[in-house]
Tab-separated table of C-alpha atoms in Angstrom:
chain	number	residue	atom	x	y	z
A	26	MET	CA	116.336	156.370	34.652
A	27	GLY	CA	117.981	156.082	38.453
A	28	LEU	CA	121.322	157.110	39.455
A	29	GLY	CA	123.208	156.081	42.307
A	30	LEU	CA	127.287	156.548	42.266
A	31	ASP	CA	129.546	156.751	45.761
A	32	THR	CA	133.056	155.960	46.610
A	33	GLY	CA	134.989	154.663	49.855
A	34	ILE	CA	138.361	155.439	50.410
A	35	LYS	CA	139.913	153.014	52.495
A	36	ARG	CA	143.913	153.942	51.876
A	37	LYS	CA	144.095	157.010	53.717
A	38	HIS	CA	147.739	157.963	53.505
A	39	LYS	CA	147.658	156.649	49.410
A	40	PRO	CA	146.132	158.806	46.751
A	41	ASN	CA	142.814	157.582	45.620
A	42	GLU	CA	143.217	156.409	41.859
A	43	ASP	CA	139.335	155.589	40.965
A	44	HIS	CA	137.432	158.419	38.722
A	45	LEU	CA	133.976	158.157	38.068
A	46	LEU	CA	131.657	159.661	35.658
A	47	ALA	CA	127.927	159.915	35.555
A	48	ILE	CA	126.208	161.798	32.713
A	49	GLN	CA	122.459	161.772	31.725
A	50	GLY	CA	120.515	163.819	29.559
A	51	THR	CA	118.110	164.433	26.903
A	52	LEU	CA	118.913	164.023	22.819
A	53	ALA	CA	116.112	166.414	20.783
A	54	SER	CA	115.052	165.333	17.880
A	55	ASN	CA	112.104	166.355	15.442
A	56	THR	CA	110.069	163.459	16.503
A	57	SER	CA	110.739	162.716	20.091
A	58	ALA	CA	113.168	163.641	23.201
A	59	GLN	CA	115.956	160.752	23.536
A	60	PRO	CA	117.166	160.045	26.895
A	61	PHE	CA	121.056	159.058	27.299
A	62	GLY	CA	123.027	158.416	29.550
A	63	LEU	CA	127.458	157.747	29.924
A	64	PHE	CA	128.532	156.570	32.858
A	65	VAL	CA	132.252	155.182	33.216
A	66	ILE	CA	134.841	153.632	36.089
A	67	ALA	CA	138.522	153.924	35.663
A	68	ASP	CA	141.038	152.326	38.481
A	69	GLY	CA	144.471	153.926	37.809
A	70	ILE	CA	147.661	151.868	37.961
A	71	GLY	CA	150.705	153.344	38.635
A	72	GLY	CA	151.119	154.213	42.394
A	73	GLN	CA	153.540	156.127	43.130
A	74	ALA	CA	153.406	157.036	39.453
A	75	ASN	CA	150.091	159.105	39.610
A	76	GLY	CA	147.679	156.532	38.587
A	77	GLN	CA	145.021	159.164	39.477
A	78	GLU	CA	146.204	160.965	36.743
A	79	ALA	CA	145.740	158.563	34.055
A	80	SER	CA	141.844	157.454	35.446
A	81	ARG	CA	141.280	161.415	35.375
A	82	LEU	CA	142.722	161.777	31.957
A	83	ALA	CA	140.791	158.187	30.624
A	84	THR	CA	137.278	159.716	32.130
A	85	GLN	CA	138.009	163.113	30.802
A	86	HIS	CA	138.634	161.969	27.708
A	87	ILE	CA	135.719	159.461	26.858
A	88	ARG	CA	133.420	162.924	27.990
A	89	ASP	CA	135.306	165.185	25.355
A	90	VAL	CA	134.581	162.567	22.780
A	91	VAL	CA	131.495	161.130	23.024
A	92	ILE	CA	129.466	163.866	24.840
A	93	PRO	CA	129.799	166.429	21.825
A	94	ALA	CA	128.977	163.606	19.217
A	95	LEU	CA	125.793	162.937	21.061
A	96	VAL	CA	125.231	166.558	20.727
A	97	SER	CA	125.650	167.412	17.289
A	98	ASP	CA	123.618	167.997	14.451
A	99	GLU	CA	124.375	164.721	13.156
A	100	LYS	CA	122.230	162.269	14.781
A	101	ILE	CA	124.099	159.199	16.659
A	102	SER	CA	121.676	156.251	15.910
A	103	GLU	CA	121.463	153.045	18.582
A	104	ALA	CA	123.625	150.989	16.429
A	105	GLN	CA	126.300	154.017	15.937
A	106	SER	CA	126.595	154.629	19.806
A	107	ALA	CA	128.515	150.889	20.546
A	108	GLN	CA	131.333	152.543	17.501
A	109	LEU	CA	131.581	156.106	19.317
A	110	LEU	CA	132.207	154.258	22.600
A	111	LEU	CA	134.791	152.214	21.334
A	112	GLU	CA	136.266	154.899	19.557
A	113	ALA	CA	136.273	157.249	22.461
A	114	VAL	CA	137.784	154.504	25.104
A	115	GLN	CA	140.697	153.736	22.194
A	116	GLU	CA	141.205	157.446	22.027
A	117	ALA	CA	141.780	157.870	25.866
A	118	ASN	CA	144.120	155.205	25.367
A	119	GLN	CA	146.457	157.385	23.185
A	120	SER	CA	146.084	160.568	25.123
A	121	ILE	CA	147.213	158.568	28.222
A	122	CYS	CA	150.011	156.846	25.911
A	123	GLN	CA	151.199	160.270	24.732
A	124	HIS	CA	151.376	161.555	28.198
A	125	ASN	CA	153.879	159.011	29.364
A	126	GLN	CA	155.804	159.432	26.591
A	127	MET	CA	155.861	163.160	27.136
A	128	TYR	CA	156.517	162.993	31.194
A	129	SER	CA	158.671	159.844	30.869
A	130	THR	CA	156.173	157.853	33.032
A	131	ASP	CA	154.229	154.328	32.699
A	132	ILE	CA	150.788	155.407	34.241
A	133	GLY	CA	147.529	153.410	33.158
A	134	THR	CA	144.244	152.528	34.010
A	135	THR	CA	141.404	150.217	33.709
A	136	ALA	CA	138.000	151.530	32.191
A	137	THR	CA	134.514	149.820	32.183
A	138	ALA	CA	132.043	152.507	30.489
A	139	ALA	CA	128.244	152.200	29.696
A	140	LEU	CA	127.021	154.395	27.172
A	141	MET	CA	122.873	154.492	27.008
A	142	VAL	CA	121.405	155.713	23.996
A	143	GLY	CA	117.483	155.107	22.820
A	144	LYS	CA	117.097	151.123	23.787
A	145	THR	CA	120.642	149.975	23.369
A	146	ILE	CA	123.194	149.972	26.023
A	147	SER	CA	126.716	149.837	24.629
A	148	ILE	CA	129.225	148.566	27.216
A	149	ALA	CA	133.328	149.129	27.013
A	150	ASN	CA	136.110	147.188	29.406
A	151	VAL	CA	139.611	147.107	29.714
A	152	GLY	CA	141.226	145.904	32.641
A	153	ASP	CA	139.331	144.296	36.079
A	154	SER	CA	136.330	147.228	36.655
A	155	ARG	CA	133.247	145.375	36.130
A	156	THR	CA	130.203	146.018	34.709
A	157	TYR	CA	127.175	143.856	35.714
A	158	SER	CA	123.513	143.836	34.902
A	159	TYR	CA	120.948	142.689	37.658
A	160	SER	CA	117.513	142.010	37.290
A	161	THR	CA	114.718	140.612	39.635
A	162	HIS	CA	113.781	138.056	36.956
A	163	ASN	CA	117.303	136.969	35.922
A	164	GLY	CA	119.930	138.026	38.847
A	165	LEU	CA	123.063	139.336	38.553
A	166	SER	CA	125.240	138.633	35.575
A	167	LYS	CA	128.758	139.830	35.121
A	168	VAL	CA	128.752	141.101	31.663
A	169	THR	CA	132.522	142.175	31.215
A	170	ARG	CA	135.472	140.315	31.166
A	171	ASP	CA	138.356	140.487	33.500
A	172	HIS	CA	141.941	140.924	31.461
A	173	SER	CA	143.437	139.997	35.040
A	174	VAL	CA	146.292	136.780	35.237
A	175	VAL	CA	143.780	135.266	37.768
A	176	ALA	CA	141.130	134.980	35.616
A	177	ARG	CA	142.903	133.849	32.798
A	178	LEU	CA	144.226	131.027	35.390
A	179	VAL	CA	140.809	130.167	35.953
A	180	GLU	CA	139.358	130.135	32.316
A	181	ASN	CA	142.353	127.579	31.931
A	182	GLY	CA	141.540	125.431	34.218
A	183	VAL	CA	144.521	126.199	36.740
A	184	ILE	CA	142.844	128.149	39.896
A	185	MET	CA	139.444	127.773	41.017
A	186	ALA	CA	136.873	130.836	41.017
A	187	ASP	CA	137.085	131.501	44.186
A	188	ASP	CA	141.016	131.462	44.609
A	189	VAL	CA	141.205	134.814	42.467
A	190	TYR	CA	140.088	136.646	45.736
A	191	SER	CA	143.148	135.443	47.647
A	192	HIS	CA	145.695	134.335	45.213
A	193	PRO	CA	148.998	135.959	45.221
A	194	ARG	CA	148.884	137.540	41.379
A	195	ARG	CA	145.374	138.785	41.906
A	196	ASN	CA	146.238	142.351	41.277
A	197	GLU	CA	148.510	141.749	37.976
A	198	ILE	CA	146.431	142.774	34.938
A	199	TYR	CA	147.392	142.200	31.437
A	200	ARG	CA	145.146	144.815	29.599
A	201	SER	CA	144.884	148.497	30.504
A	202	LEU	CA	144.955	152.200	28.953
A	203	GLY	CA	148.478	153.561	28.264
A	204	HIS	CA	150.669	150.756	28.000
A	205	LYS	CA	150.347	150.182	24.168
A	206	THR	CA	149.028	152.166	21.088
A	207	SER	CA	146.430	149.518	19.792
A	208	LEU	CA	144.049	148.770	22.318
A	209	ASP	CA	141.824	145.881	21.915
A	210	VAL	CA	138.678	146.720	23.950
A	211	ASP	CA	136.041	144.378	24.877
A	212	MET	CA	132.586	145.707	23.365
A	213	PHE	CA	128.884	144.390	24.510
A	214	THR	CA	125.204	145.592	23.721
A	215	LEU	CA	122.243	145.030	26.140
A	216	PRO	CA	118.555	145.946	25.531
A	217	LEU	CA	117.479	148.816	27.725
A	218	GLU	CA	114.430	147.297	29.582
A	219	ALA	CA	112.604	148.421	31.912
A	220	GLU	CA	113.321	147.353	35.424
A	221	THR	CA	117.126	146.334	34.902
A	222	THR	CA	120.151	147.870	36.626
A	223	LEU	CA	123.595	148.368	35.549
A	224	LEU	CA	126.510	148.301	38.181
A	225	LEU	CA	129.711	149.351	37.375
A	226	CYS	CA	132.496	149.253	39.956
A	227	SER	CA	136.253	148.828	40.513
A	228	ASP	CA	137.845	145.920	42.176
A	229	GLY	CA	137.732	147.469	45.207
A	230	LEU	CA	134.066	146.380	45.874
A	231	TRP	CA	133.948	142.961	43.719
A	232	GLU	CA	137.350	141.694	45.884
A	233	MET	CA	135.223	142.608	49.262
A	234	VAL	CA	131.729	141.650	48.250
A	235	ARG	CA	130.923	138.405	46.409
A	236	ASP	CA	128.554	138.483	43.702
A	237	PRO	CA	125.908	136.695	46.101
A	238	GLU	CA	126.035	139.622	48.952
A	239	ILE	CA	126.199	142.446	45.754
A	240	GLN	CA	123.327	140.258	44.068
A	241	GLU	CA	121.335	140.282	47.821
A	242	ILE	CA	122.257	143.905	48.276
A	243	LEU	CA	120.511	145.187	44.718
A	244	ALA	CA	117.633	143.015	45.605
A	245	THR	CA	116.756	144.706	49.130
A	246	THR	CA	117.508	148.290	47.738
A	247	LEU	CA	116.704	148.708	44.269
A	248	PRO	CA	114.797	150.768	43.152
A	249	ASP	CA	116.563	153.288	45.266
A	250	ALA	CA	119.719	153.250	43.184
A	251	ALA	CA	121.345	155.770	45.943
A	252	THR	CA	120.978	153.581	48.708
A	253	ALA	CA	122.025	150.764	46.470
A	254	SER	CA	125.579	152.594	46.144
A	255	LYS	CA	125.737	153.389	49.279
A	256	THR	CA	125.123	150.024	51.086
A	257	LEU	CA	127.251	148.401	48.472
A	258	VAL	CA	130.118	150.936	49.436
A	259	GLN	CA	129.625	150.219	53.229
A	260	ALA	CA	129.714	146.367	52.365
A	261	ALA	CA	132.850	146.604	50.883
A	262	LEU	CA	134.308	148.928	53.851
A	263	ASP	CA	132.837	146.847	56.187
A	264	GLY	CA	134.714	143.750	54.806
A	265	GLY	CA	138.175	145.395	55.494
A	266	GLY	CA	139.061	146.340	51.940
A	267	HIS	CA	142.330	147.744	51.197
A	268	ASP	CA	141.757	149.882	48.056
A	269	ASN	CA	139.630	152.751	47.189
A	270	ILE	CA	135.578	151.338	46.039
A	271	SER	CA	134.340	153.470	43.505
A	272	VAL	CA	130.480	152.186	42.450
A	273	ILE	CA	127.938	153.515	39.842
A	274	VAL	CA	124.342	151.741	40.375
A	275	VAL	CA	121.662	152.643	37.153
A	276	HIS	CA	118.204	151.346	37.632
A	277	ILE	CA	115.871	152.106	34.409
A	278	ALA	CA	112.403	151.996	35.988
């Protein structure tokens, strides 16, 4: 499993509201060692209200729920890993809601997370950060669905797909961690196959680098995940982005 992660700080006079988490390891068992990986990107919402605290809380809480469960004596099966990730995101949401209630704040965050256990990849998503899959045979595919106003307008045929990059409401999302104690989390499951790549990113990447260019960069830089992540971030910076950029590239050899 090759890993590359990178960030680009575009808004020099504003806080970086993105947080990343990437943990790889091996689970010991009586029969064989089983690799695992936990990858999360959270993009805070709140600006002056300290959105970076929300994204920090989200990544920290997801880690603190998932990792102890994975390394406990009770073995987590591939089927159980999706439920574990779902519960971790929901508990992270509760933590941020409690923070808002305690400190009278209104912070929130997106979260896109992938948990690899055995031959299964579980993906959770809330907001407009994204997870993509890529392979040379199938190209680039967006796994997650944006919980944004513009995405809904596209789904309803009100605007064209390319309009999401320039629409005046492109920064509005209708689902995030921290704003409702009951949270719907989109869940996806993929088989973990050789020569497959996962890309997790904040909107700072995909708003500046369109999907065809993302695919081209992955095609020309993989299997070097570190080079892929740096090249993606640089492409977003070169595109003149006005947001922070967070990227995690995971290549399964």
